[in-house]
Amino acid sequence: MQEIFPTFPDSIPVTVPSALTKKALSSIRDMLNVGRSYRDLFGLGSLEAGSNGWVVDSSKSLSGKPLLANDPHLAMPAPSRWYEVHLSAPGWNVAGVSVPGAPVIIIGHNDHHAWGLTNAMLDDADFYVERIDSTNPSYYLFQKSSQRFDERNEVIHIRGGDSLTLNVRSTRHGPIINDVHPMHHHQDSASHQYPIALRWTGLDVSDEIHGFSLMNRATTIGEFEEGLKEIEVPGQSVVYADTNGNIAYWTTGRVPIRGKGNPMLPMPGWTGDAEWNGFIPFDRLPKRINPPEGMIVCANQKIADNTFPYYLSTLWEPTSRVQRIRQLLHSSEKFTADDFKQFQQDIMSLYARDILGHLMNAFEGYENNDREISDALNYLHNWDFRFTQNDIAATIFNSFFVHLLHNIYADEMGEDIFRDFVFFGAIPYRVTGQLLAADSSAWFDDVKTARVETKDEILRKSLSDGVRELQGALGTEMKTWQWGNLHTVTFKHPFGSRKPLETVFNIGPFPASGGGTTINKSEYKFMFPYTTSVGPSMRLVVDLARPLTAWTVITSGQSGQPFHTHYDDQASLWLNGGYHQVTLDWNEIRRSRWEHLGLRP
């Protein structure tokens, strides 16, 4: 188990608290089932997270003012996740994207500064296994005392049928989450002895809208920072640039100061050792203002080094995007907005390069008599690690990698737990890199066979499984195995899940380049390869020499009406690396012949 945790800060022990008996582990398994059935029912698929944000100061910009780029990675439904807004009122002149219903700009620029957000990947939730008082099941134990469960009934009204009453129990840590599953209504089930409570910062009061309104109207870096203090859930990494030449980075979010225990595992709720002791103060969270290297890069990597006194998370993404952005930002002395647009389209995977090194080593000196495998190795050998639409090596690599995950983990975990393990892609990406670098691990052995398989055998088997799968899916001619044939993107509307409505409401499918570890991210779910599930939900580039303008694009379009011109008119821009220019300049807006949408009360 320790081997498949993403690498941990040394200060935190990963030993499972001995108090968690087999029964408690069975209720953890129940908890995974609840999550899985909920995701399946609502078609939620894998966890969405990730984003790129980077900024350079005046010394690295041809215009003599800072440059900023941001592209948040999310699931990409239709209508688009974001709504573009230019918000103009006394004291406000700000443009960017908003979430429909929020009266503020979430990411954007005003005439003084621009900012971008990436997920800080903070670990802001813990699960507590509670111990029921054996003398009275309405009570649970905490330290030396017995405390009563808070209980309330929630009525769910069902049209044309009986309403459903749900009993919600809570402890000092939060709501009991394993009560919602139908299997837990049997008195004898393990979960009744081991209720699991969720402690999450999102259940506390916070005022993000107020924070964004301060950021929108700020005219100094200090005023902007005041707004950031209100952004508590989910935690964000914020990149910033202004017309005075400042660049900055802040971590925002409410991060618990934890007691004992491994935050990646459920904690014992009855001991009092694992309680939260307040939150890290905003001014102690990692931040940088005008760093000497003249650049700041965020791509969901680890935020602070091991000298940082608090635990933040282990949920970081693989480092390949941040390394590639840094490579590009060292590729020249000075940059322009056009360079940043090109960087946002970059599809080279340093992760694929590293993993492929292990595969090539596995075939060193190995007697291979299979022509298909030799052909596949040839493609891989000549590959530049770019996931272009018409690339064949990218297809072979991805199929090999999906089979590699299955061959390493599924025999020990079983299919259900394997699905949960690969649900959040960052974890299998990182753990697999760790295991391959470690060379030997019990995980490489296939427990279903009598002999012990080695890392190299599993690598070779995974390539051959992948090639066989591709022959079935795309035919025997390897030169037709283009990545875009398998790897497509569709902007899916909720109505599009019913035939024949998908032809009206869904936008796509389109062949897509990129992958889960490239700057231009188009991640697929490992359980449902190879359709894109997560990608850049919008792209923004701002040159602070021209603060009134920005280059931007969203996934599909501004309108939610399927037959409207603006329902899908940005899809081709988005696919082909195009942008449109936004302006805050009212002289230009008045002169323009753009359509105006007037909303009158």
Coordinates of C-alpha atoms in Angstrom, one line a residue:
M1 CA 0.0 0.0 0.0
Q2 CA 2.8 2.4 0.8
E3 CA 4.3 1.9 -2.6
I4 CA 1.2 3.2 -4.4
F5 CA 0.8 6.3 -2.4
P6 CA 2.1 9.2 -4.3
T7 CA 5.5 10.2 -2.8
F8 CA 4.9 11.7 0.6
P9 CA 6.6 14.4 2.6
D10 CA 9.1 12.6 4.9
S11 CA 7.5 14.2 8.0
I12 CA 4.3 12.3 7.7
P13 CA 4.2 8.6 8.6
V14 CA 2.1 6.4 6.2
T15 CA 1.5 3.5 8.6
V16 CA -2.1 2.7 8.8
P17 CA -3.4 3.4 12.3
S18 CA -3.8 0.0 14.0
A19 CA -7.2 1.1 15.2
L20 CA -8.5 0.6 11.7
T21 CA -9.6 -3.0 11.8
K22 CA -10.8 -5.2 9.0
K23 CA -14.4 -4.1 9.7
A24 CA -13.4 -0.4 9.3
L25 CA -11.6 -1.3 6.0
S26 CA -14.8 -3.0 4.8
S27 CA -16.7 0.3 5.5
I28 CA -14.0 2.2 3.5
R29 CA -14.8 -0.2 0.7
D30 CA -18.5 0.6 1.1
M31 CA -17.6 4.3 0.9
L32 CA -15.8 3.7 -2.4
N33 CA -18.9 2.0 -3.7
V34 CA -21.1 5.0 -2.8
G35 CA -18.9 7.3 -4.7
R36 CA -18.7 5.0 -7.7
S37 CA -22.4 4.4 -8.0
Y38 CA -23.1 8.2 -7.7
R39 CA -20.5 9.0 -10.4
D40 CA -21.9 6.3 -12.7
L41 CA -25.5 7.4 -12.2
F42 CA -24.7 11.0 -13.1
G43 CA -22.2 10.1 -15.8
L44 CA -19.6 12.2 -13.9
G45 CA -16.6 10.1 -14.9
S46 CA -13.2 10.9 -13.5
L47 CA -12.1 13.8 -11.3
E48 CA -11.4 16.9 -13.2
A49 CA -8.5 19.1 -12.2
G50 CA -5.4 20.7 -13.6
S51 CA -4.5 23.9 -15.3
N52 CA -1.6 26.0 -16.6
G53 CA -0.8 29.5 -15.5
W54 CA 2.4 31.3 -16.1
V55 CA 3.7 34.9 -16.1
V56 CA 7.0 36.6 -17.1
D57 CA 8.1 40.1 -16.0
S58 CA 9.2 43.1 -18.1
S59 CA 12.8 41.8 -18.5
K60 CA 11.5 38.8 -20.4
S61 CA 8.9 40.6 -22.5
L62 CA 9.4 42.3 -25.9
S63 CA 6.7 44.8 -25.1
G64 CA 8.5 46.0 -21.9
K65 CA 5.6 45.0 -19.7
P66 CA 4.7 41.6 -18.1
L67 CA 2.9 38.8 -20.1
L68 CA 0.4 36.4 -18.5
A69 CA -1.2 33.1 -19.8
N70 CA -3.8 30.9 -18.2
D71 CA -5.8 27.8 -19.3
P72 CA -7.8 26.0 -16.6
H73 CA -8.4 22.3 -17.3
L74 CA -11.9 21.1 -16.6
A75 CA -14.5 18.8 -18.2
M76 CA -15.9 20.4 -21.3
P77 CA -19.7 20.2 -21.5
A78 CA -22.0 22.1 -23.9
P79 CA -22.9 24.8 -23.3
S80 CA -19.4 26.0 -22.4
R81 CA -18.4 25.9 -18.7
W82 CA -17.5 29.6 -18.9
Y83 CA -19.5 32.7 -20.0
E84 CA -17.5 35.6 -21.3
V85 CA -18.3 39.0 -19.8
H86 CA -17.2 42.6 -19.9
L87 CA -18.4 44.1 -16.7
S88 CA -18.7 47.8 -16.7
A89 CA -20.2 50.0 -14.0
P90 CA -19.1 52.8 -11.7
G91 CA -15.8 51.6 -10.3
W92 CA -15.8 48.5 -12.5
N93 CA -14.2 47.9 -15.9
V94 CA -13.2 44.3 -16.1
A95 CA -13.4 41.5 -18.6
G96 CA -12.9 37.8 -18.6
V97 CA -14.9 34.7 -17.9
S98 CA -17.6 34.1 -15.3
V99 CA -19.6 31.1 -14.2
P100 CA -23.2 31.6 -15.2
G101 CA -25.0 33.0 -12.2
A102 CA -22.0 34.6 -10.6
P103 CA -22.0 38.4 -10.9
V104 CA -18.2 38.7 -11.0
I105 CA -15.3 37.9 -13.3
I106 CA -13.5 34.7 -12.1
I107 CA -10.4 34.9 -14.4
G108 CA -9.6 38.0 -16.5
H109 CA -8.1 41.5 -16.6
N110 CA -9.0 45.1 -15.8
D111 CA -7.1 48.2 -17.0
H112 CA -4.5 47.7 -14.2
H113 CA -3.8 44.0 -13.9
A114 CA -4.5 40.5 -15.2
W115 CA -4.8 37.2 -13.3
G116 CA -5.2 33.5 -13.8
L117 CA -6.1 30.6 -11.6
T118 CA -4.9 27.0 -11.4
N119 CA -6.1 24.4 -8.9
A120 CA -3.7 24.4 -5.9
M121 CA -4.6 20.7 -5.4
L122 CA -4.9 21.3 -1.6
D123 CA -6.1 18.4 0.5
D124 CA -9.0 20.1 2.2
A125 CA -11.0 17.1 3.5
D126 CA -10.5 14.3 5.9
F127 CA -12.6 11.2 6.7
Y128 CA -13.1 10.1 10.3
V129 CA -14.1 6.6 11.4
E130 CA -16.5 7.1 14.3
R131 CA -16.9 4.6 17.2
I132 CA -20.5 4.1 18.4
D133 CA -21.2 3.9 22.1
S134 CA -22.0 0.3 22.8
T135 CA -24.5 1.2 25.5
N136 CA -26.5 3.6 23.3
P137 CA -26.3 3.6 19.4
S138 CA -27.5 7.3 19.3
Y139 CA -24.2 8.3 20.8
Y140 CA -20.6 8.1 19.6
L141 CA -17.3 8.2 21.5
F142 CA -14.9 11.1 21.6
Q143 CA -11.9 10.9 24.0
K144 CA -13.4 10.1 27.4
S145 CA -17.0 11.2 26.7
S146 CA -20.0 10.0 24.8
Q147 CA -21.7 12.6 22.5
R148 CA -25.1 12.4 20.8
F149 CA -25.3 12.3 17.0
D150 CA -26.9 15.4 15.5
E151 CA -29.8 14.0 13.5
R152 CA -32.2 15.7 11.1
N153 CA -34.7 14.3 8.6
E154 CA -34.5 15.6 5.0
V155 CA -37.6 15.0 2.9
I156 CA -37.0 14.5 -0.8
H157 CA -40.3 15.2 -2.7
I158 CA -40.8 12.9 -5.7
R159 CA -43.3 14.0 -8.3
G160 CA -46.2 11.6 -8.7
G161 CA -44.9 9.3 -5.9
D162 CA -44.3 9.0 -2.2
S163 CA -41.7 11.4 -0.9
L164 CA -38.5 9.9 0.6
T165 CA -37.3 10.7 4.1
L166 CA -33.6 10.6 4.6
N167 CA -32.1 10.6 8.1
V168 CA -28.9 12.6 8.2
R169 CA -26.6 12.0 11.1
S170 CA -23.6 14.3 11.9
T171 CA -20.8 14.2 14.5
R172 CA -18.4 16.9 15.6
H173 CA -16.4 16.1 12.4
G174 CA -19.3 16.5 9.9
P175 CA -22.0 14.5 8.2
I176 CA -21.9 10.7 8.2
I177 CA -21.5 9.8 4.5
N178 CA -22.0 6.0 4.5
D179 CA -25.6 6.3 5.6
V180 CA -26.7 7.3 2.1
H181 CA -26.1 3.9 0.5
P182 CA -29.1 1.6 0.5
M183 CA -27.1 -1.4 1.7
H184 CA -26.5 0.4 5.0
H185 CA -30.0 0.2 6.2
H186 CA -29.4 -3.3 7.6
Q187 CA -28.7 -3.0 11.3
D188 CA -26.0 -5.7 11.2
S189 CA -23.9 -4.1 8.5
A190 CA -20.3 -3.1 9.4
S191 CA -21.0 0.5 8.6
H192 CA -23.3 0.9 11.5
Q193 CA -20.4 0.1 13.8
Y194 CA -18.1 2.3 11.8
P195 CA -19.9 5.4 10.5
I196 CA -17.6 7.6 8.4
A197 CA -17.8 11.4 8.9
L198 CA -16.6 13.9 6.3
R199 CA -14.7 17.0 7.5
W200 CA -14.4 19.4 4.6
T201 CA -13.5 23.1 4.5
G202 CA -16.3 23.7 2.0
L203 CA -18.9 23.1 4.8
D204 CA -17.6 26.2 6.6
V205 CA -18.8 29.7 5.8
S206 CA -16.8 31.7 3.2
D207 CA -17.5 34.5 0.8
E208 CA -15.7 33.9 -2.5
I209 CA -18.0 36.3 -4.5
H210 CA -16.9 39.2 -2.3
G211 CA -13.3 38.1 -2.8
F212 CA -13.7 38.2 -6.6
S213 CA -15.4 41.5 -6.5
L214 CA -12.4 43.0 -4.7
M215 CA -10.0 41.4 -7.2
N216 CA -12.1 42.7 -10.1
R217 CA -12.0 46.3 -8.9
A218 CA -8.5 46.4 -7.4
T219 CA -6.1 49.1 -8.7
T220 CA -3.1 48.1 -6.6
I221 CA -1.4 44.8 -5.9
G222 CA -2.4 45.3 -2.2
E223 CA -6.1 45.7 -3.0
F224 CA -5.9 42.6 -5.2
E225 CA -4.4 40.6 -2.3
E226 CA -7.2 41.6 0.0
G227 CA -9.6 39.9 -2.4
L228 CA -7.5 36.7 -2.4
K229 CA -8.0 36.2 1.4
E230 CA -11.7 35.4 0.7
I231 CA -11.0 32.6 -1.8
E232 CA -11.2 29.6 0.5
V233 CA -12.7 26.7 -1.4
P234 CA -11.4 25.2 -3.6
G235 CA -7.9 26.4 -3.0
Q236 CA -6.3 28.2 -5.9
S237 CA -2.8 29.0 -7.2
V238 CA -3.1 32.6 -8.5
V239 CA -0.8 34.2 -11.1
Y240 CA -0.8 37.9 -11.4
A241 CA 0.7 40.7 -13.5
D242 CA 0.1 44.4 -13.6
T243 CA 0.9 47.6 -15.6
N244 CA 3.5 48.7 -12.9
G245 CA 5.6 45.7 -13.9
N246 CA 4.8 43.5 -10.9
I247 CA 4.3 39.7 -11.2
A248 CA 3.2 37.6 -8.3
Y249 CA 1.9 34.2 -7.2
W250 CA -0.3 33.4 -4.2
T251 CA -1.7 30.2 -2.7
T252 CA -5.3 30.8 -1.6
G253 CA -7.6 28.5 0.3
R254 CA -8.5 27.2 3.8
V255 CA -5.9 24.6 4.7
P256 CA -6.4 22.7 7.9
I257 CA -3.5 22.4 10.4
R258 CA -3.7 18.7 11.1
G259 CA -3.0 16.5 14.2
K260 CA -1.6 13.1 14.0
G261 CA -2.4 10.5 11.3
N262 CA -2.0 10.1 7.5
P263 CA -4.4 12.6 5.8
M264 CA -4.6 10.2 2.8
L265 CA -6.4 7.6 5.0
P266 CA -9.4 7.7 7.2
M267 CA -8.6 8.9 10.8
P268 CA -9.8 7.5 14.1
G269 CA -12.6 9.9 15.2
W270 CA -12.6 8.8 18.9
T271 CA -9.1 9.5 20.0
G272 CA -8.8 13.3 19.7
D273 CA -5.3 12.9 18.1
A274 CA -6.4 13.6 14.6
E275 CA -8.4 16.8 15.1
W276 CA -7.9 19.9 13.0
N277 CA -6.2 22.7 15.0
G278 CA -7.4 25.8 13.0
F279 CA -6.2 26.8 9.6
I280 CA -2.9 28.0 8.1
P281 CA -3.1 31.8 8.1
F282 CA -3.3 33.4 4.6
D283 CA 0.1 35.2 5.1
R284 CA 1.8 31.9 5.9
L285 CA 0.6 30.2 2.7
P286 CA 3.3 30.0 -0.1
K287 CA 3.5 33.2 -2.2
R288 CA 6.1 35.0 -4.4
I289 CA 6.3 38.6 -5.6
N290 CA 8.7 39.7 -8.3
P291 CA 11.0 36.7 -8.1
P292 CA 14.6 37.2 -9.3
E293 CA 14.2 34.7 -12.2
G294 CA 11.5 36.9 -13.7
M295 CA 9.0 34.1 -14.2
I296 CA 6.4 32.1 -12.3
V297 CA 4.9 28.8 -13.5
C298 CA 2.0 26.9 -12.1
A299 CA 0.9 23.5 -13.4
N300 CA -0.5 21.8 -10.3
Q301 CA 2.9 20.8 -9.1
K302 CA 4.0 20.6 -5.5
I303 CA 3.7 24.1 -4.1
A304 CA 6.3 24.2 -1.3
D305 CA 9.4 22.3 -0.5
N306 CA 9.9 20.0 2.5
T307 CA 11.0 22.9 4.7
F308 CA 7.4 24.2 4.6
P309 CA 6.1 23.5 8.2
Y310 CA 2.6 22.4 7.2
Y311 CA 1.1 19.6 5.2
L312 CA -0.7 20.9 2.1
S313 CA -1.4 17.9 -0.1
T314 CA -0.1 14.9 -2.0
L315 CA -2.6 15.3 -4.9
W316 CA -0.1 17.1 -7.2
E317 CA -0.2 16.3 -11.0
P318 CA 2.9 14.8 -12.7
T319 CA 5.7 17.3 -13.2
S320 CA 5.8 17.0 -17.0
R321 CA 3.7 20.1 -17.8
V322 CA 5.6 22.4 -15.4
Q323 CA 8.9 21.1 -16.7
R324 CA 7.9 21.7 -20.3
I325 CA 6.6 25.2 -19.7
R326 CA 9.9 26.0 -18.0
Q327 CA 11.8 24.6 -21.0
L328 CA 9.8 26.8 -23.3
L329 CA 10.3 29.9 -21.1
H330 CA 14.1 29.3 -21.2
S331 CA 14.0 28.9 -25.0
S332 CA 14.4 32.6 -25.7
E333 CA 15.5 35.9 -24.1
K334 CA 12.2 37.7 -24.6
F335 CA 8.6 36.7 -25.5
T336 CA 5.5 38.1 -27.0
A337 CA 1.8 37.3 -26.6
D338 CA 2.0 35.2 -29.8
D339 CA 4.7 33.0 -28.2
F340 CA 2.5 32.4 -25.3
K341 CA -0.4 31.4 -27.6
Q342 CA 1.9 28.8 -29.2
F343 CA 3.1 27.5 -25.8
Q344 CA -0.6 26.9 -24.9
Q345 CA -0.8 24.6 -28.0
D346 CA 2.3 22.6 -27.1
I347 CA 1.7 18.8 -27.2
M348 CA 5.2 17.4 -26.3
S349 CA 5.0 15.0 -23.3
L350 CA 8.2 14.7 -21.2
Y351 CA 6.3 12.1 -19.2
A352 CA 5.9 9.9 -22.3
R353 CA 9.7 10.3 -22.9
D354 CA 10.5 9.0 -19.4
I355 CA 8.1 6.1 -19.5
L356 CA 9.3 5.1 -23.0
G357 CA 12.8 4.9 -21.7
H358 CA 11.8 2.0 -19.4
L359 CA 10.0 0.3 -22.3
M360 CA 13.0 0.6 -24.6
N361 CA 15.3 -0.8 -21.9
A362 CA 12.9 -3.8 -21.5
F363 CA 13.6 -4.8 -25.2
E364 CA 17.4 -4.2 -24.9
G365 CA 19.0 -7.6 -25.7
Y366 CA 15.6 -9.3 -25.8
E367 CA 15.1 -11.8 -28.7
N368 CA 11.9 -10.4 -30.3
N369 CA 10.5 -12.5 -33.2
D370 CA 7.2 -10.6 -33.6
R371 CA 7.1 -8.3 -36.7
E372 CA 4.2 -6.2 -35.3
I373 CA 6.2 -5.5 -32.1
S374 CA 9.3 -4.6 -34.2
D375 CA 7.2 -2.2 -36.3
A376 CA 5.7 -0.6 -33.2
L377 CA 9.1 -0.3 -31.6
N378 CA 10.4 1.4 -34.8
Y379 CA 7.6 4.0 -34.6
L380 CA 8.3 4.6 -30.9
H381 CA 12.1 4.8 -31.5
N382 CA 11.7 7.6 -34.0
W383 CA 9.0 9.5 -32.0
D384 CA 9.5 13.1 -30.8
F385 CA 7.0 12.6 -27.9
R386 CA 4.5 14.9 -29.5
F387 CA 0.9 13.8 -29.4
T388 CA -0.2 15.2 -32.8
Q389 CA -3.5 14.1 -34.3
N390 CA -1.9 12.2 -37.2
D391 CA 0.8 10.6 -35.1
I392 CA 1.0 6.8 -35.0
A393 CA 3.6 6.5 -32.1
A394 CA 1.3 8.5 -29.9
T395 CA -1.5 5.9 -30.4
I396 CA 0.9 3.0 -29.7
F397 CA 2.2 4.7 -26.6
N398 CA -1.2 5.5 -25.1
S399 CA -2.5 2.0 -25.7
F400 CA 0.6 0.5 -24.2
F401 CA 0.2 2.8 -21.2
V402 CA -3.5 1.9 -20.5
H403 CA -2.5 -1.8 -20.6
L404 CA 0.5 -1.2 -18.4
L405 CA -1.7 0.2 -15.7
H406 CA -4.0 -2.8 -15.9
N407 CA -1.1 -5.2 -15.9
I408 CA 0.6 -3.7 -12.9
Y409 CA -2.3 -3.1 -10.6
A410 CA -5.6 -4.8 -11.5
D411 CA -4.5 -8.4 -10.5
E412 CA -3.8 -7.3 -6.9
M413 CA -6.6 -4.8 -6.6
G414 CA -9.5 -6.4 -8.4
E415 CA -11.5 -4.5 -11.1
D416 CA -13.5 -2.4 -8.7
I417 CA -10.7 -1.0 -6.6
F418 CA -8.6 -0.6 -9.7
R419 CA -11.3 1.7 -11.1
D420 CA -11.1 3.8 -8.0
F421 CA -7.3 3.9 -8.2
V422 CA -7.3 5.3 -11.7
F423 CA -10.3 7.5 -11.2
F424 CA -8.1 10.6 -10.5
G425 CA -5.5 10.3 -13.3
A426 CA -2.7 12.2 -11.5
I427 CA -2.3 9.4 -9.0
P428 CA -1.7 6.5 -11.4
Y429 CA 0.5 8.7 -13.6
R430 CA 2.7 9.6 -10.7
V431 CA 2.8 6.3 -8.9
T432 CA 3.6 4.4 -12.1
G433 CA 6.5 6.7 -12.8
Q434 CA 7.7 6.0 -9.2
L435 CA 7.4 2.2 -9.5
L436 CA 9.2 2.1 -12.8
A437 CA 12.0 4.2 -11.4
A438 CA 12.3 1.9 -8.4
D439 CA 12.9 -1.1 -10.8
S440 CA 11.6 -3.9 -8.6
S441 CA 8.3 -4.0 -6.8
A442 CA 5.9 -6.7 -5.8
W443 CA 3.3 -4.9 -7.9
F444 CA 4.9 -6.0 -11.2
D445 CA 4.2 -9.7 -10.4
D446 CA 1.0 -11.1 -11.8
V447 CA -0.5 -12.8 -8.8
K448 CA -2.7 -15.0 -11.0
T449 CA 0.3 -16.9 -12.3
A450 CA 2.6 -19.3 -10.5
R451 CA 5.9 -17.6 -11.5
V452 CA 7.0 -14.1 -10.5
E453 CA 6.9 -11.6 -13.4
T454 CA 9.6 -8.9 -13.6
K455 CA 9.1 -5.2 -14.5
D456 CA 10.6 -5.8 -18.0
E457 CA 8.2 -8.7 -18.7
I458 CA 5.2 -6.6 -17.7
L459 CA 6.4 -3.7 -20.0
R460 CA 6.8 -6.1 -23.0
K461 CA 3.4 -7.7 -22.3
S462 CA 1.8 -4.3 -22.1
L463 CA 3.1 -3.3 -25.5
S464 CA 2.0 -6.5 -27.1
D465 CA -1.5 -6.2 -25.4
G466 CA -1.7 -2.6 -26.8
V467 CA -0.7 -3.6 -30.3
R468 CA -3.3 -6.4 -30.3
E469 CA -6.0 -4.0 -29.1
L470 CA -5.2 -1.5 -31.8
Q471 CA -5.3 -4.2 -34.5
G472 CA -8.8 -5.0 -33.4
A473 CA -9.9 -1.4 -33.2
L474 CA -8.1 0.2 -36.2
G475 CA -7.2 -2.7 -38.5
T476 CA -3.9 -4.4 -39.2
E477 CA -2.3 -1.5 -41.2
M478 CA -0.2 0.3 -38.6
K479 CA 0.2 3.4 -40.8
T480 CA -3.5 4.1 -40.4
W481 CA -3.3 4.2 -36.5
Q482 CA -3.5 7.9 -36.2
W483 CA -4.0 9.3 -32.7
G484 CA -6.9 11.6 -33.8
N485 CA -8.8 8.5 -35.0
L486 CA -9.0 7.2 -31.5
H487 CA -8.6 10.4 -29.4
T488 CA -11.5 12.6 -30.1
V489 CA -13.3 15.4 -28.3
T490 CA -17.0 16.0 -28.0
F491 CA -18.6 18.9 -26.1
K492 CA -21.5 17.0 -24.6
H493 CA -24.9 18.5 -23.7
P494 CA -27.0 16.9 -20.9
F495 CA -29.7 16.1 -23.5
G496 CA -27.1 14.6 -25.8
S497 CA -26.9 11.4 -23.8
R498 CA -30.3 10.3 -25.4
K499 CA -30.3 9.2 -29.0
P500 CA -31.1 10.8 -31.4
L501 CA -30.7 14.1 -29.5
E502 CA -26.9 14.0 -29.6
T503 CA -26.9 15.1 -33.2
V504 CA -28.6 18.3 -32.3
F505 CA -27.1 19.1 -28.9
N506 CA -23.6 17.6 -28.9
I507 CA -20.7 19.5 -30.6
G508 CA -18.3 17.0 -32.2
P509 CA -16.7 14.5 -32.2
F510 CA -13.5 16.1 -33.5
P511 CA -10.1 14.5 -33.8
A512 CA -7.9 15.9 -30.9
S513 CA -4.2 16.2 -30.3
G514 CA -2.5 16.2 -26.9
G515 CA -2.9 14.0 -23.9
G516 CA -3.1 13.9 -20.2
T517 CA 0.6 15.0 -19.7
T518 CA 0.9 17.7 -22.3
I519 CA 0.6 21.5 -21.8
N520 CA -2.4 21.5 -24.3
K521 CA -4.0 18.9 -22.2
S522 CA -6.7 16.5 -23.5
E523 CA -6.9 13.8 -20.8
Y524 CA -9.0 10.7 -21.2
K525 CA -10.4 8.4 -18.5
F526 CA -8.3 5.3 -18.1
M527 CA -11.4 3.2 -17.8
F528 CA -12.8 4.6 -21.0
P529 CA -9.9 5.3 -23.3
Y530 CA -9.4 7.3 -25.5
T531 CA -12.1 10.0 -25.7
T532 CA -11.1 13.4 -24.2
S533 CA -12.8 14.0 -20.8
V534 CA -10.7 17.0 -19.6
G535 CA -9.0 19.9 -21.4
P536 CA -8.4 23.6 -21.5
S537 CA -11.9 25.0 -20.7
M538 CA -10.7 28.5 -21.8
R539 CA -7.4 30.1 -22.9
L540 CA -6.3 33.6 -21.9
V541 CA -3.2 35.6 -22.9
V542 CA -2.6 39.2 -21.8
D543 CA 0.2 41.6 -22.6
L544 CA 0.2 44.3 -19.9
A545 CA 1.6 46.8 -22.4
R546 CA -2.0 46.8 -23.8
P547 CA -4.0 46.2 -20.6
L548 CA -7.3 47.0 -22.3
T549 CA -7.0 44.0 -24.7
A550 CA -6.7 40.3 -24.2
W551 CA -6.6 37.2 -26.4
T552 CA -9.1 34.5 -25.4
V553 CA -11.1 31.5 -26.5
I554 CA -13.7 29.3 -24.8
T555 CA -14.5 25.7 -25.8
S556 CA -17.6 25.9 -27.9
G557 CA -19.5 29.2 -27.7
Q558 CA -21.3 31.8 -25.7
S559 CA -24.8 30.7 -26.4
G560 CA -26.7 27.9 -24.8
Q561 CA -29.2 27.6 -27.7
P562 CA -28.3 24.8 -30.1
F563 CA -29.3 26.6 -33.3
H564 CA -27.7 29.9 -32.4
T565 CA -24.6 31.1 -34.3
H566 CA -22.7 31.5 -31.1
Y567 CA -23.6 27.9 -29.8
D568 CA -20.5 26.4 -31.4
D569 CA -18.6 29.2 -33.3
Q570 CA -15.6 29.0 -31.0
A571 CA -15.1 25.2 -31.3
S572 CA -13.0 25.5 -34.5
L573 CA -10.9 28.3 -33.0
W574 CA -10.4 26.2 -29.9
L575 CA -9.4 23.1 -31.8
N576 CA -7.0 24.9 -34.2
G577 CA -5.2 27.2 -31.6
G578 CA -7.2 30.3 -32.5
Y579 CA -8.2 33.2 -30.3
H580 CA -10.4 36.3 -30.5
Q581 CA -9.5 39.7 -29.2
V582 CA -11.4 41.2 -26.3
T583 CA -11.4 44.9 -25.5
L584 CA -12.2 47.1 -22.5
D585 CA -11.9 50.3 -24.5
W586 CA -15.4 51.9 -24.7
N587 CA -14.3 54.1 -27.7
E588 CA -13.6 50.9 -29.7
I589 CA -16.8 49.2 -28.5
R590 CA -19.0 52.2 -29.5
R591 CA -17.4 52.4 -32.9
S592 CA -17.7 48.6 -33.5
R593 CA -20.6 47.0 -35.4
W594 CA -20.8 44.1 -33.0
E595 CA -24.1 42.6 -32.0
H596 CA -25.4 43.9 -28.7
L597 CA -27.5 41.8 -26.2
G598 CA -29.7 44.2 -24.1
L599 CA -31.3 42.9 -21.0
R600 CA -33.9 45.2 -19.6
P601 CA -35.8 44.7 -16.4

